[in-house]
Amino acid sequence: MKDETKCLHAGYSPKNSEPRVLPIVQSTTYVYDSTEEVASVFDEPTKSLIYSRFANPTVMAVEDKIAALEGGVGAMCTTSGQAATLLSLLNICKAGDSFISTSEIYGGSINLFSYTLKRLGIECIYIRRDATDEEIEQAFKPNTKAVFGETIANPALTVLDIERMANIAHKHGVPLIVDNTFATPILCKPFDFGADIIIHSTSKYMDGHAVQVGGVIVDSGNFNWANGNFPEMIEPDESYHGISYTETYGKAAYIIKARMQLMRDFGVYPAAHSAFLLNMGLETLAVRMKQYCENAMIFARYLQSSDLVESVTYPGLESDANYSLAQKYLKGCSGVISFVIKGGRETAMKFMNSLKLASNEVHVADIRTCVLHPASETHRQLSDEQLVAAGIDSGMVRFSVGLENIDDILADIEQAFAAVRENA
Ligand SMILES: *Cc1c(COP(=O)(O)O)cnc(C)c1O
């Protein structure tokens, strides 16, 4: 099946007389005929359902759809993108370990990596985006367990050189974890370039309608966990009557361990109703992504031609520093554009307050056009130094082009620019 078809059909195929639409199984628990059967479910927890803290039929159908779209062996949904990021790392890092991350990542990930994980004894070693292979290699320590990066960084909009990062990670016997939120599997399939684990905030394009906060972890099944660096993946898990994940589950060891250990213990599993809403978004993901990219390209060119704009960042523009990486890895550059307005922070705010169609909100990748000022909103907790490292200028506006008619989006910008001019 091609992507458009997977979006509609993967994960759920009703049999004779079953509901056409993915049913919402809003039940915390599942019944069995005998205690023996319940006991056997505990022995083989991946065969049947036990409890909706870690598995539910509606959520699992969506997991299968996302795994199919990414080309992975399995997926696990979480209650937020943050939870997906957290569990993707906790599944292979413990106190005393470290991992490497590019510095241009989502602000919430920077908080998690720099403060919360640090408190848990897990160190994040940041690398500059222009670091040479040698510099990245030098960042590795004997306790380094993963490399992390974003396909299209939020909000810096730089493109990760996935193949290069995967090669370096593999040379050191650790997986590459890629946050593919902005690209979605429609625009990029990181597994094709050597990534091992993919995470998403499904709150963004996957849902698209701003109705559910969620996340997902997808396992490529390609990483060799038996290389000596990941004993917890091989050795008997005392908390699961001594099973070895690699021995029992082979290629799906990582994602099954994440569910059986971490989801069981942390319980950040989405409700069936949230998964149902996410599924509705996924059904139209392929068509939506095409239109976001088309609108954003026109919008980016318009901004480039405006004398009020100092610079435009959109990897789809030939002039963009990430253009060649985008050509290699992306089928389109999503609807997210950032630009620096002349006049800095104050002008940026005046511009944003003058918008009528585009809404001022803490969101991105919505079906409706929305706009945000990272320096004073999402990234306000970052120091000036961290802002620069994350690729954020104080006059930077992050624009998330929606699916309105592009003429209406441009008209809105024009009247906001006019208001800025009047003010000047
Ligand atoms: C929003 C976002 C997250 C966090 O996801 P939530 O669903 O908000 O928890 C992680 N990574 C990226 C790239 C994001 O844009």
PDB file of C-alpha atoms in Angstrom, residues 52-212:
ATOM      1  CA  SER A  52      -5.759  -0.269  29.234  1.00  0.00           C
ATOM      2  CA  ARG A  53      -2.855   1.294  31.105  1.00  0.00           C
ATOM      3  CA  PHE A  54      -0.606  -0.264  28.466  1.00  0.00           C
ATOM      4  CA  ALA A  55      -2.720  -1.661  25.637  1.00  0.00           C
ATOM      5  CA  ASN A  56      -6.158  -1.002  24.160  1.00  0.00           C
ATOM      6  CA  PRO A  57      -7.627  -2.153  20.817  1.00  0.00           C
ATOM      7  CA  THR A  58      -8.452   1.348  19.514  1.00  0.00           C
ATOM      8  CA  VAL A  59      -5.032   2.693  20.425  1.00  0.00           C
ATOM      9  CA  MET A  60      -3.329  -0.410  19.012  1.00  0.00           C
ATOM     10  CA  ALA A  61      -5.009   0.025  15.635  1.00  0.00           C
ATOM     11  CA  VAL A  62      -3.566   3.538  15.457  1.00  0.00           C
ATOM     12  CA  GLU A  63      -0.166   2.228  16.559  1.00  0.00           C
ATOM     13  CA  ASP A  64      -0.235  -0.297  13.722  1.00  0.00           C
ATOM     14  CA  LYS A  65      -1.172   2.420  11.236  1.00  0.00           C
ATOM     15  CA  ILE A  66       1.710   4.657  12.310  1.00  0.00           C
ATOM     16  CA  ALA A  67       4.154   1.707  12.294  1.00  0.00           C
ATOM     17  CA  ALA A  68       3.014   0.912   8.751  1.00  0.00           C
ATOM     18  CA  LEU A  69       3.473   4.530   7.632  1.00  0.00           C
ATOM     19  CA  GLU A  70       6.995   4.709   9.084  1.00  0.00           C
ATOM     20  CA  GLY A  71       7.934   1.206   7.970  1.00  0.00           C
ATOM     21  CA  GLY A  72       8.620  -0.049  11.503  1.00  0.00           C
ATOM     22  CA  VAL A  73       8.016  -3.366  13.290  1.00  0.00           C
ATOM     23  CA  GLY A  74       5.902  -1.808  16.006  1.00  0.00           C
ATOM     24  CA  ALA A  75       4.767   1.400  17.668  1.00  0.00           C
ATOM     25  CA  MET A  76       3.514   2.535  21.038  1.00  0.00           C
ATOM     26  CA  CYS A  77       1.347   5.592  21.598  1.00  0.00           C
ATOM     27  CA  THR A  78       1.818   7.863  24.592  1.00  0.00           C
ATOM     28  CA  THR A  79      -0.226  10.633  26.172  1.00  0.00           C
ATOM     29  CA  SER A  80       2.047  13.350  24.754  1.00  0.00           C
ATOM     30  CA  GLY A  81       5.062  13.900  22.546  1.00  0.00           C
ATOM     31  CA  GLN A  82       7.023  14.684  25.696  1.00  0.00           C
ATOM     32  CA  ALA A  83       6.171  11.249  27.106  1.00  0.00           C
ATOM     33  CA  ALA A  84       7.329   9.642  23.838  1.00  0.00           C
ATOM     34  CA  THR A  85      10.665  11.468  24.005  1.00  0.00           C
ATOM     35  CA  LEU A  86      11.097  10.533  27.662  1.00  0.00           C
ATOM     36  CA  LEU A  87      10.275   6.842  27.256  1.00  0.00           C
ATOM     37  CA  SER A  88      12.303   6.491  24.041  1.00  0.00           C
ATOM     38  CA  LEU A  89      15.389   7.403  26.078  1.00  0.00           C
ATOM     39  CA  LEU A  90      14.510   5.752  29.415  1.00  0.00           C
ATOM     40  CA  ASN A  91      14.071   2.484  27.529  1.00  0.00           C
ATOM     41  CA  ILE A  92      17.850   2.389  26.942  1.00  0.00           C
ATOM     42  CA  CYS A  93      19.386   4.936  29.363  1.00  0.00           C
ATOM     43  CA  LYS A  94      19.613   4.645  33.147  1.00  0.00           C
ATOM     44  CA  ALA A  95      21.267   6.765  35.844  1.00  0.00           C
ATOM     45  CA  GLY A  96      24.957   7.071  34.996  1.00  0.00           C
ATOM     46  CA  ASP A  97      24.400   6.952  31.233  1.00  0.00           C
ATOM     47  CA  SER A  98      24.608   9.731  28.670  1.00  0.00           C
ATOM     48  CA  PHE A  99      23.259  10.419  25.208  1.00  0.00           C
ATOM     49  CA  ILE A 100      24.124  12.889  22.470  1.00  0.00           C
ATOM     50  CA  SER A 101      21.643  15.384  21.011  1.00  0.00           C
ATOM     51  CA  THR A 102      21.846  18.088  18.396  1.00  0.00           C
ATOM     52  CA  SER A 103      21.276  21.464  20.060  1.00  0.00           C
ATOM     53  CA  GLU A 104      18.587  22.531  17.588  1.00  0.00           C
ATOM     54  CA  ILE A 105      15.588  20.752  19.068  1.00  0.00           C
ATOM     55  CA  TYR A 106      12.177  21.500  20.522  1.00  0.00           C
ATOM     56  CA  GLY A 107      12.267  23.711  23.657  1.00  0.00           C
ATOM     57  CA  GLY A 108      10.396  21.103  25.714  1.00  0.00           C
ATOM     58  CA  SER A 109      13.038  18.533  24.812  1.00  0.00           C
ATOM     59  CA  ILE A 110      15.791  20.939  25.893  1.00  0.00           C
ATOM     60  CA  ASN A 111      14.101  21.292  29.302  1.00  0.00           C
ATOM     61  CA  LEU A 112      13.679  17.546  29.640  1.00  0.00           C
ATOM     62  CA  PHE A 113      17.263  16.804  28.607  1.00  0.00           C
ATOM     63  CA  SER A 114      19.044  19.639  30.419  1.00  0.00           C
ATOM     64  CA  TYR A 115      17.183  19.562  33.723  1.00  0.00           C
ATOM     65  CA  THR A 116      14.805  16.692  34.397  1.00  0.00           C
ATOM     66  CA  LEU A 117      16.884  13.868  32.930  1.00  0.00           C
ATOM     67  CA  LYS A 118      19.976  15.391  34.513  1.00  0.00           C
ATOM     68  CA  ARG A 119      18.256  15.129  37.903  1.00  0.00           C
ATOM     69  CA  LEU A 120      17.653  11.457  37.148  1.00  0.00           C
ATOM     70  CA  GLY A 121      21.374  11.023  36.502  1.00  0.00           C
ATOM     71  CA  ILE A 122      21.203  10.905  32.703  1.00  0.00           C
ATOM     72  CA  GLU A 123      23.481  13.370  30.943  1.00  0.00           C
ATOM     73  CA  CYS A 124      22.707  14.985  27.588  1.00  0.00           C
ATOM     74  CA  ILE A 125      25.766  15.975  25.576  1.00  0.00           C
ATOM     75  CA  TYR A 126      24.792  18.614  23.019  1.00  0.00           C
ATOM     76  CA  ILE A 127      26.543  18.901  19.699  1.00  0.00           C
ATOM     77  CA  ARG A 128      26.552  21.942  17.442  1.00  0.00           C
ATOM     78  CA  ARG A 129      24.751  21.522  14.170  1.00  0.00           C
ATOM     79  CA  ASP A 130      27.905  22.355  12.191  1.00  0.00           C
ATOM     80  CA  ALA A 131      30.055  19.931  14.203  1.00  0.00           C
ATOM     81  CA  THR A 132      32.395  17.819  12.090  1.00  0.00           C
ATOM     82  CA  ASP A 133      32.281  14.024  12.237  1.00  0.00           C
ATOM     83  CA  GLU A 134      35.430  14.101  14.377  1.00  0.00           C
ATOM     84  CA  GLU A 135      33.872  16.555  16.842  1.00  0.00           C
ATOM     85  CA  ILE A 136      30.753  14.418  17.153  1.00  0.00           C
ATOM     86  CA  GLU A 137      32.856  11.311  17.682  1.00  0.00           C
ATOM     87  CA  GLN A 138      34.744  13.078  20.448  1.00  0.00           C
ATOM     88  CA  ALA A 139      31.449  13.744  22.242  1.00  0.00           C
ATOM     89  CA  PHE A 140      30.911   9.998  22.769  1.00  0.00           C
ATOM     90  CA  LYS A 141      31.718   8.554  26.175  1.00  0.00           C
ATOM     91  CA  PRO A 142      31.849   4.891  27.168  1.00  0.00           C
ATOM     92  CA  ASN A 143      28.385   5.372  28.773  1.00  0.00           C
ATOM     93  CA  THR A 144      26.742   7.001  25.705  1.00  0.00           C
ATOM     94  CA  LYS A 145      23.606   5.083  24.732  1.00  0.00           C
ATOM     95  CA  ALA A 146      21.930   7.043  21.925  1.00  0.00           C
ATOM     96  CA  VAL A 147      22.072   9.921  19.471  1.00  0.00           C
ATOM     97  CA  PHE A 148      19.030  12.178  19.168  1.00  0.00           C
ATOM     98  CA  GLY A 149      17.920  14.755  16.579  1.00  0.00           C
ATOM     99  CA  GLU A 150      14.858  16.246  14.813  1.00  0.00           C
ATOM    100  CA  THR A 151      14.210  15.679  11.097  1.00  0.00           C
ATOM    101  CA  ILE A 152      13.025  19.286  10.706  1.00  0.00           C
ATOM    102  CA  ALA A 153      13.957  21.107  13.895  1.00  0.00           C
ATOM    103  CA  ASN A 154      11.259  23.013  15.782  1.00  0.00           C
ATOM    104  CA  PRO A 155      11.570  25.985  15.540  1.00  0.00           C
ATOM    105  CA  ALA A 156      15.012  26.347  13.908  1.00  0.00           C
ATOM    106  CA  LEU A 157      13.795  24.494  10.771  1.00  0.00           C
ATOM    107  CA  THR A 158      17.188  22.976  10.132  1.00  0.00           C
ATOM    108  CA  VAL A 159      17.231  19.557   8.484  1.00  0.00           C
ATOM    109  CA  LEU A 160      18.984  16.650  10.194  1.00  0.00           C
ATOM    110  CA  ASP A 161      21.601  14.818   8.141  1.00  0.00           C
ATOM    111  CA  ILE A 162      20.029  11.510   9.149  1.00  0.00           C
ATOM    112  CA  GLU A 163      22.348   9.219   7.200  1.00  0.00           C
ATOM    113  CA  ARG A 164      25.491  10.860   8.563  1.00  0.00           C
ATOM    114  CA  MET A 165      24.190  10.810  12.140  1.00  0.00           C
ATOM    115  CA  ALA A 166      23.067   7.183  11.833  1.00  0.00           C
ATOM    116  CA  ASN A 167      26.497   6.151  10.546  1.00  0.00           C
ATOM    117  CA  ILE A 168      28.275   7.862  13.427  1.00  0.00           C
ATOM    118  CA  ALA A 169      25.841   6.431  16.003  1.00  0.00           C
ATOM    119  CA  HIS A 170      26.195   2.917  14.590  1.00  0.00           C
ATOM    120  CA  LYS A 171      29.983   3.175  14.546  1.00  0.00           C
ATOM    121  CA  HIS A 172      29.706   3.629  18.332  1.00  0.00           C
ATOM    122  CA  GLY A 173      27.150   0.849  18.736  1.00  0.00           C
ATOM    123  CA  VAL A 174      24.196   3.049  19.687  1.00  0.00           C
ATOM    124  CA  PRO A 175      20.865   3.822  17.964  1.00  0.00           C
ATOM    125  CA  LEU A 176      19.817   7.063  16.290  1.00  0.00           C
ATOM    126  CA  ILE A 177      16.504   8.354  17.661  1.00  0.00           C
ATOM    127  CA  VAL A 178      14.773  10.819  15.341  1.00  0.00           C
ATOM    128  CA  ASP A 179      11.916  13.148  16.260  1.00  0.00           C
ATOM    129  CA  ASN A 180       9.978  13.151  12.978  1.00  0.00           C
ATOM    130  CA  THR A 181       7.126  15.390  14.176  1.00  0.00           C
ATOM    131  CA  PHE A 182       7.319  18.166  11.577  1.00  0.00           C
ATOM    132  CA  ALA A 183       8.097  15.983   8.573  1.00  0.00           C
ATOM    133  CA  THR A 184       5.646  13.166   9.371  1.00  0.00           C
ATOM    134  CA  PRO A 185       6.160   9.885   7.492  1.00  0.00           C
ATOM    135  CA  ILE A 186       4.557  11.528   4.468  1.00  0.00           C
ATOM    136  CA  LEU A 187       7.516  13.869   3.913  1.00  0.00           C
ATOM    137  CA  CYS A 188      10.330  11.751   5.347  1.00  0.00           C
ATOM    138  CA  LYS A 189      10.842   8.146   6.370  1.00  0.00           C
ATOM    139  CA  PRO A 190      13.911   8.292   8.646  1.00  0.00           C
ATOM    140  CA  PHE A 191      14.220   4.470   8.791  1.00  0.00           C
ATOM    141  CA  ASP A 192      15.109   4.507   5.067  1.00  0.00           C
ATOM    142  CA  PHE A 193      18.193   6.561   5.959  1.00  0.00           C
ATOM    143  CA  GLY A 194      19.364   4.457   8.902  1.00  0.00           C
ATOM    144  CA  ALA A 195      17.461   5.885  11.890  1.00  0.00           C
ATOM    145  CA  ASP A 196      16.578   3.179  14.429  1.00  0.00           C
ATOM    146  CA  ILE A 197      13.815   4.712  16.537  1.00  0.00           C
ATOM    147  CA  ILE A 198      11.328   7.416  15.565  1.00  0.00           C
ATOM    148  CA  ILE A 199       9.233   9.507  17.895  1.00  0.00           C
ATOM    149  CA  HIS A 200       6.444  11.962  17.147  1.00  0.00           C
ATOM    150  CA  SER A 201       4.336  14.479  18.885  1.00  0.00           C
ATOM    151  CA  THR A 202       1.055  13.353  17.322  1.00  0.00           C
ATOM    152  CA  SER A 203      -0.434  16.627  18.635  1.00  0.00           C
ATOM    153  CA  LYS A 204       0.952  18.331  15.524  1.00  0.00           C
ATOM    154  CA  TYR A 205       0.344  17.349  11.873  1.00  0.00           C
ATOM    155  CA  MET A 206      -0.691  13.757  12.594  1.00  0.00           C
ATOM    156  CA  ASP A 207      -3.760  14.912  14.489  1.00  0.00           C
ATOM    157  CA  GLY A 208      -3.743  18.201  12.624  1.00  0.00           C
ATOM    158  CA  HIS A 209      -7.021  19.458  14.049  1.00  0.00           C
ATOM    159  CA  ALA A 210      -5.739  20.449  17.496  1.00  0.00           C
ATOM    160  CA  VAL A 211      -8.069  18.039  19.300  1.00  0.00           C
ATOM    161  CA  GLN A 212      -5.703  15.637  21.095  1.00  0.00           C
TER     162      GLN A 212
END
